[in-house]
CSV table of C-alpha atoms and ligand atoms in Angstrom, one decimal:
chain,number,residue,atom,x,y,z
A,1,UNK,CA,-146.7,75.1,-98.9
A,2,UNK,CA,-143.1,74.7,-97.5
A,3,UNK,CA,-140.4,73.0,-99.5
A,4,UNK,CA,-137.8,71.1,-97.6
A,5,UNK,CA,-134.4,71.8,-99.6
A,6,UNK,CA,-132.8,68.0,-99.7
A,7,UNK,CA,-130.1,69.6,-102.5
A,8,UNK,CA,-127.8,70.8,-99.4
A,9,UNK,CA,-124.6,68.8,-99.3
A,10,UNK,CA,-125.1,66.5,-95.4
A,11,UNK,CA,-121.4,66.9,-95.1
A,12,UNK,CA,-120.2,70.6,-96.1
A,13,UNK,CA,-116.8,70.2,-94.2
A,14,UNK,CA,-115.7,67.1,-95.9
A,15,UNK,CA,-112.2,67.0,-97.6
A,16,UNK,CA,-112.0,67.1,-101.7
A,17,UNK,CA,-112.8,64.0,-102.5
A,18,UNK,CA,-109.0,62.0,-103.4
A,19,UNK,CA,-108.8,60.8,-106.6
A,20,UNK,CA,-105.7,58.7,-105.8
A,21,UNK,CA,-105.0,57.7,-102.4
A,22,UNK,CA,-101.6,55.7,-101.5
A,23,UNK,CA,-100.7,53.9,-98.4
A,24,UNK,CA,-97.6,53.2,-97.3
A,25,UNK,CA,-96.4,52.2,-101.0
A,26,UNK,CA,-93.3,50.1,-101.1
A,27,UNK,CA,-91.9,48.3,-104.7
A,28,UNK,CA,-88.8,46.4,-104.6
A,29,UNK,CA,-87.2,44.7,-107.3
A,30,UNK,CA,-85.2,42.0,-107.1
A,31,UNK,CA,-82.0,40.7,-109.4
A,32,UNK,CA,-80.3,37.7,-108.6
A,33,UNK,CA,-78.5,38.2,-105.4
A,34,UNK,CA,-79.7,42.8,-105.5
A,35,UNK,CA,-82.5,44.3,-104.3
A,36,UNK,CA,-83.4,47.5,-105.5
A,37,UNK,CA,-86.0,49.6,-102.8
A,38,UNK,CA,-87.7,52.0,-105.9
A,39,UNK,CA,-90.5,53.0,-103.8
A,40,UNK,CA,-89.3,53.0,-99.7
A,41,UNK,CA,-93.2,53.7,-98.0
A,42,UNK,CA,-95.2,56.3,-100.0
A,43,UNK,CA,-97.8,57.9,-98.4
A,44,UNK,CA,-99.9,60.5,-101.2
A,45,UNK,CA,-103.9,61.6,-102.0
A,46,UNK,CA,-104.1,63.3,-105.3
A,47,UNK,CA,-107.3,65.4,-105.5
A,48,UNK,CA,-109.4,65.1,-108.6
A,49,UNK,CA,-108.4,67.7,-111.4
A,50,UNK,CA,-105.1,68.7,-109.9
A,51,UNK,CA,-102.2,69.7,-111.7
A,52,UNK,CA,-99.1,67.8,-109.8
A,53,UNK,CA,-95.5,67.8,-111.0
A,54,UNK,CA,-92.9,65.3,-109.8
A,55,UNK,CA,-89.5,65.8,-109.6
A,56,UNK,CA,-86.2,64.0,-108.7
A,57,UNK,CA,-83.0,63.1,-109.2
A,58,UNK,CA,-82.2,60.1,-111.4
A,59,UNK,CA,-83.1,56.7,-110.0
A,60,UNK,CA,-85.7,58.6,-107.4
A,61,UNK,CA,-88.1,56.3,-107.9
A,62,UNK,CA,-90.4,58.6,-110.3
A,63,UNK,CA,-91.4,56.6,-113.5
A,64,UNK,CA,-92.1,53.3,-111.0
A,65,UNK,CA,-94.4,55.5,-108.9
A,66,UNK,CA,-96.0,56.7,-112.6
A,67,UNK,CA,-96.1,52.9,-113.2
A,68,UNK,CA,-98.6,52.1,-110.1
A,69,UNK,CA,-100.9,55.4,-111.2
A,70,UNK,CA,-100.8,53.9,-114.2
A,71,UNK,CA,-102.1,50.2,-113.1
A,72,UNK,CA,-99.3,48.9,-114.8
A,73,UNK,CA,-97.6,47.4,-112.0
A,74,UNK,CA,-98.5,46.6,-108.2
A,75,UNK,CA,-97.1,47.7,-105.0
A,76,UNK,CA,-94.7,45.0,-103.6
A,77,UNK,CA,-96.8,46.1,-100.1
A,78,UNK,CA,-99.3,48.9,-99.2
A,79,UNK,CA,-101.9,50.4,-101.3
A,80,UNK,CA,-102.5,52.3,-103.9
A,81,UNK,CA,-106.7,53.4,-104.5
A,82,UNK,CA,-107.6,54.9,-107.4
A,83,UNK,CA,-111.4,55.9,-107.0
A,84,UNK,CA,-112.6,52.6,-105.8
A,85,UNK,CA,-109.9,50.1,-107.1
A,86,UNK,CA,-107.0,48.9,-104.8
A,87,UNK,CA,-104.6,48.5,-107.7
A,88,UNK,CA,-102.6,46.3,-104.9
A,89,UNK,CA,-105.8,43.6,-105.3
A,90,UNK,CA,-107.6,44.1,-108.3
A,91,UNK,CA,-107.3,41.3,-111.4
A,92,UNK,CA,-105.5,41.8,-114.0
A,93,UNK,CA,-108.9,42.2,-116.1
A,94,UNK,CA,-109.5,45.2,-113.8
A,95,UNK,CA,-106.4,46.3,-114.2
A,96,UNK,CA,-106.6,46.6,-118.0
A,97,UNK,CA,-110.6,48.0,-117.9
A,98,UNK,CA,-108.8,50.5,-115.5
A,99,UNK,CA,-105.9,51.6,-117.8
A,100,UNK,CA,-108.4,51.4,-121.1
A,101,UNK,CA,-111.1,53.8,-119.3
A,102,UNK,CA,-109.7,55.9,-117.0
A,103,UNK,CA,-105.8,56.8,-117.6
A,104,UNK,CA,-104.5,58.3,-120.7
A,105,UNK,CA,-100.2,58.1,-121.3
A,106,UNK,CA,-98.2,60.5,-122.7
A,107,UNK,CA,-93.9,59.4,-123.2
A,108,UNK,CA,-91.1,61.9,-123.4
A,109,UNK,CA,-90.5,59.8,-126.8
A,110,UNK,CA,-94.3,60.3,-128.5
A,111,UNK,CA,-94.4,56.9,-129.3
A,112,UNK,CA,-96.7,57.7,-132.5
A,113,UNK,CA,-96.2,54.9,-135.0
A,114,UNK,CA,-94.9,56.5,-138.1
A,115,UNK,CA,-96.8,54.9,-140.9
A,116,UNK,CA,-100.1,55.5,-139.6
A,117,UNK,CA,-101.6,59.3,-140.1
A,118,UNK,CA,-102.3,61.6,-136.7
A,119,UNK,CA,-106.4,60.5,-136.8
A,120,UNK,CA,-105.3,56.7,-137.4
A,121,UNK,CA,-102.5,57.2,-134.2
A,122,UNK,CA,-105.6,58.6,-132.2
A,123,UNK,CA,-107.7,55.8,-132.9
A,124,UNK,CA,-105.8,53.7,-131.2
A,125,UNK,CA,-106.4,54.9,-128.1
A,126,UNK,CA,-110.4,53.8,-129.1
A,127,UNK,CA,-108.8,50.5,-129.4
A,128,UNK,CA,-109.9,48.5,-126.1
A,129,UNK,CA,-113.3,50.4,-125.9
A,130,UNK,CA,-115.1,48.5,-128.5
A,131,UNK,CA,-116.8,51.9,-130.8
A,132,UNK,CA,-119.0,52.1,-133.6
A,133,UNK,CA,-116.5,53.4,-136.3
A,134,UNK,CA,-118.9,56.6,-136.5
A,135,UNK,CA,-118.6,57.1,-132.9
A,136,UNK,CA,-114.6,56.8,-133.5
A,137,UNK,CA,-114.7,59.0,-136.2
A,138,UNK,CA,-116.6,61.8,-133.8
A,139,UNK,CA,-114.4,61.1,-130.8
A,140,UNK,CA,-110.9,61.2,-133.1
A,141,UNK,CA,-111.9,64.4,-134.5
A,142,UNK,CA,-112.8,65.9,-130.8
A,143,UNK,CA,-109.6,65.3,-129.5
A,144,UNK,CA,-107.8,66.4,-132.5
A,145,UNK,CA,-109.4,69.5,-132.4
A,146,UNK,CA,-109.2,69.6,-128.6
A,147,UNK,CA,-105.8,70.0,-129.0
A,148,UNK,CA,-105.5,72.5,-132.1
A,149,UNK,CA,-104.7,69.9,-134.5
A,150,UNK,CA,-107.7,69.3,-136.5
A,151,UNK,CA,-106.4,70.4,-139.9
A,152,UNK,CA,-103.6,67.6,-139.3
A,153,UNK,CA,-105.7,64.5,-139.4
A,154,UNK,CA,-103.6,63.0,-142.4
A,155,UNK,CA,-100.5,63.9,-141.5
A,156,UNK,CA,-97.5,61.1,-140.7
A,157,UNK,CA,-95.7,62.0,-137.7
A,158,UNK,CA,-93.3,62.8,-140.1
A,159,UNK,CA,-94.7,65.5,-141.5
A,160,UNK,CA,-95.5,67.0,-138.0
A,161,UNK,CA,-93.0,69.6,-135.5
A,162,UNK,CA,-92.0,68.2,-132.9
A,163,UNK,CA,-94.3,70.0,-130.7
A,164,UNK,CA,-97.5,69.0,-133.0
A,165,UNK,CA,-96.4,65.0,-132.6
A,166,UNK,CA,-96.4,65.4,-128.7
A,167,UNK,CA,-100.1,67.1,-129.1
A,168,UNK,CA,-101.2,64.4,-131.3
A,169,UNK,CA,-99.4,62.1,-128.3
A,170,UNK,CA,-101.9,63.9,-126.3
A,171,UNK,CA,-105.1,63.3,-128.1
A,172,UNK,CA,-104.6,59.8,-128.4
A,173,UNK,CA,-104.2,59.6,-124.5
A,174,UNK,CA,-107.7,61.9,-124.0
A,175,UNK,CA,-109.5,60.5,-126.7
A,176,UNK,CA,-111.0,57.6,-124.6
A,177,UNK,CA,-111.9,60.8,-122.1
A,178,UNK,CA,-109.9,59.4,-119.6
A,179,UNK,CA,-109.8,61.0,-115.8
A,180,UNK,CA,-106.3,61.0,-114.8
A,181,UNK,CA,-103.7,61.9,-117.7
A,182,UNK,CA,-100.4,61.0,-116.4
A,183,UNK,CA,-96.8,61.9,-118.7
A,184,UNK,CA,-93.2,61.1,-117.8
A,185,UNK,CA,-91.3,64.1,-119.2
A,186,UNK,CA,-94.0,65.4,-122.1
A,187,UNK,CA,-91.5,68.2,-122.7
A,188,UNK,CA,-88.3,66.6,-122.6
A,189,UNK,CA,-87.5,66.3,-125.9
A,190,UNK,CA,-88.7,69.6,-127.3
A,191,UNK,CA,-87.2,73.6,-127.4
A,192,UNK,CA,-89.0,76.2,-125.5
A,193,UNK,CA,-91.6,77.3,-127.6
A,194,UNK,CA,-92.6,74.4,-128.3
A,195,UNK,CA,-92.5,73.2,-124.3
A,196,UNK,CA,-94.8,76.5,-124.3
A,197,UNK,CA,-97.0,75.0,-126.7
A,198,UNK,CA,-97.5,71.7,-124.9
A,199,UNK,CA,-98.3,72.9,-121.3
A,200,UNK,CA,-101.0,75.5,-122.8
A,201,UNK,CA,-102.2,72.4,-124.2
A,202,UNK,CA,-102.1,70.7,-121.0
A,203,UNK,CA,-103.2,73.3,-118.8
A,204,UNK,CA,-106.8,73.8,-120.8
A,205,UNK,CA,-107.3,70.3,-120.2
A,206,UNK,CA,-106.6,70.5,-116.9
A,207,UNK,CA,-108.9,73.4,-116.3
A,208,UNK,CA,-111.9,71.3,-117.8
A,209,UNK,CA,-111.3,68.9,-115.5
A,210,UNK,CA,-108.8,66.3,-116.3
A,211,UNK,CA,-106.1,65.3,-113.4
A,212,UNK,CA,-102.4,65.9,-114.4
A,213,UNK,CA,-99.5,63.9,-113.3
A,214,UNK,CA,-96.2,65.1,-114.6
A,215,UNK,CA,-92.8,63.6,-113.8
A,216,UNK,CA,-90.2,66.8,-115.0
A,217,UNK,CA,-86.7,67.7,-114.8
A,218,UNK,CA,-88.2,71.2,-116.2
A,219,UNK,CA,-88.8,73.8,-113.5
A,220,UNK,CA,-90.3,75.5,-115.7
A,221,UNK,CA,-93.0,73.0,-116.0
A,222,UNK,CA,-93.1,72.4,-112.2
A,223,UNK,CA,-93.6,76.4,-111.8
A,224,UNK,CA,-97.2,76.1,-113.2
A,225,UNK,CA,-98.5,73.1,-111.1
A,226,UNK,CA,-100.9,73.1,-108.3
A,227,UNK,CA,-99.1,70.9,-106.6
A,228,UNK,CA,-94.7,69.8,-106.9
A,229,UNK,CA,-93.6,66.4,-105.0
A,230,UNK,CA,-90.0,65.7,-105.0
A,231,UNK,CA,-88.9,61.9,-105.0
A,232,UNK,CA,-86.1,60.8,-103.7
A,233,UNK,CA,-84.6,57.8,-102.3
A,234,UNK,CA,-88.1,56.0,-102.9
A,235,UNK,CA,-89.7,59.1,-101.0
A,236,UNK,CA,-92.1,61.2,-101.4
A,237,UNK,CA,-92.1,65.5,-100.0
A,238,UNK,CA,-94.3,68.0,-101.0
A,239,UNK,CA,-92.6,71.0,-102.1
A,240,UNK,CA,-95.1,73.3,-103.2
A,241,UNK,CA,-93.5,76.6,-101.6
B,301,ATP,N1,-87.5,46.8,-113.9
B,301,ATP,C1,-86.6,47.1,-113.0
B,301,ATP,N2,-85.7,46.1,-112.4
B,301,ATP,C2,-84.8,46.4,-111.5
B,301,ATP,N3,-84.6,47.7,-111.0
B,301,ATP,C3,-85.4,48.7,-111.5
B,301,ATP,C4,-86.4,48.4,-112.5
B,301,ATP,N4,-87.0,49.6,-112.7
B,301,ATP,C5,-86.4,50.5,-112.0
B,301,ATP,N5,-85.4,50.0,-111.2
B,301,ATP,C6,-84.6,50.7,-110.2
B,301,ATP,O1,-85.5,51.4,-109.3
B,301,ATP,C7,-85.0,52.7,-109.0
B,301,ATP,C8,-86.0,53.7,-109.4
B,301,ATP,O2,-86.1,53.8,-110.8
B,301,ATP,P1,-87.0,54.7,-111.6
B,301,ATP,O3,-87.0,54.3,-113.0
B,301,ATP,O4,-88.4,54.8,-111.0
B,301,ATP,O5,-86.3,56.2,-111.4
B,301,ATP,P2,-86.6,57.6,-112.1
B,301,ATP,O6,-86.8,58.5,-110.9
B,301,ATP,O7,-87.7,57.5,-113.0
B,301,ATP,O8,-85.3,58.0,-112.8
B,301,ATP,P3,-85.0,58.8,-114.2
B,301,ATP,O9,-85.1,60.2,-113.8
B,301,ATP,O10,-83.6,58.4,-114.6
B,301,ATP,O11,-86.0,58.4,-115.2
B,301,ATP,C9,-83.6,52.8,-109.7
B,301,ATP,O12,-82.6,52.4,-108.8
B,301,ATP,C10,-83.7,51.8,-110.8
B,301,ATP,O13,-82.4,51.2,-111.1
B,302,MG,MG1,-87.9,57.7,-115.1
């Protein structure tokens, strides 16, 4: 009997498939009589599980362009695809399913809220998903543990290094397994060792998968990505090597 092999994929010389793709990408904003060009015609695919730095002077443009990834805002014109969403189109509803499925944030600041303990600040991330509180128990204690923290669970922020309250920043961003984990300057408030400890951190999540968008000053940080940008003026170069 002959067996006709349909696993083959039809189209072996097709590109990665792009997990972001952007279109000539402008956002302007306006004040009174000013109009600031942020973004001045950004053209970018971001592969799935990438690790991509952006960097830039002051004013570049960076945390806007995080702002689009992140469905939180919408081009002024062009487009910005992530998977099969224009955010440039899509409702506000699908906007927000968008940011509380498939994007986890992770601030300079940690933005951890200091009365709660590090399980309670990671729940929050379960918030929009609508979990049985067993399932939210599992999930909390995963990421916890995901990244090295799962001895800390009832510790305040307070109680926490610096470095541990940025990991605990992390969980709460991958707890709701997002694909796409994007940070504007993770490591900018912490010493080296502790930078250290944060992009090990992020760097095993990256390897099982996740996509990493990093705006940096750090080069140190930009050194280990797959991929730097530079953004400046509102534009976007690639400067890998
Ligand atoms: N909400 C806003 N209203 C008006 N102008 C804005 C707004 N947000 C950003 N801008 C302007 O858009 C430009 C890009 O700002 P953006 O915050 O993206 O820069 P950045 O690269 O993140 O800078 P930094 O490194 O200082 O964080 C700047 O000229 C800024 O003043
Ligand atoms: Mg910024």
């Amino acid at each position: 009997m002959t067996m006709i092999d349909t696993t083959e994929d039809p189209s072996p010389d097709a590109a990665p498939r792009a997990l972001y793709r952007l279109r000539a990408v402008t956002r302007t904003y306006r004040q009174k009589d000013r109009v600031v060009k942020a973004l001045a015609g950004v053209d970018l695919d971001i592969d799935a599980g990438a690790f991509v730095t952006i960097q830039g002077p002051t004013g570049g443009g960076k945390s806007t362009l995080l702002q689009l990834l992140g469905a939180l805002d919408r081009p002024t014109a062009g487009s910005v695809v992530l998977g099969g969403t224009d955010i440039a189109k899509a409702t506000d509803a699908e906007l927000g399913r968008v940011r509380a499925t498939e994007i986890g944030f992770v601030f300079q600041g940690f933005n951890l809220i200091p009365t709660l303990t590090a399980g309670e600040n990671v729940d929050m991330g379960l918030e929009p998903l609508g979990l049985s509180k067993t399932d939210r128990r599992a999930r909390v204690a995963e990421a916890l543990a995901h990244v090295g923290l799962a001895d800390r669970a009832d510790h305040r922020p307070g109680e926490l290094s610096g470095g541990q309250q940025q990991r605990v920043a992390i969980a709460r961003a991958i707890v709701k397994r997002p694909r796409v984990l994007l940070a504007d300057e993770p490591t900018g408030n912490l010493d080296e060792s502790m930078r250290d400890e944060i992009l090990a951190v992020l760097e095993s999540l990256c390897a099982e998968g996740l996509t990493l968008i990093v705006v940096t000053h750090d080069s140190a940080v930009a050194r280990r990505a797959d991929r730097r940008l530079r953004l400046e003026r509102g534009t976007v170069r690639d400067i890998t090597r």
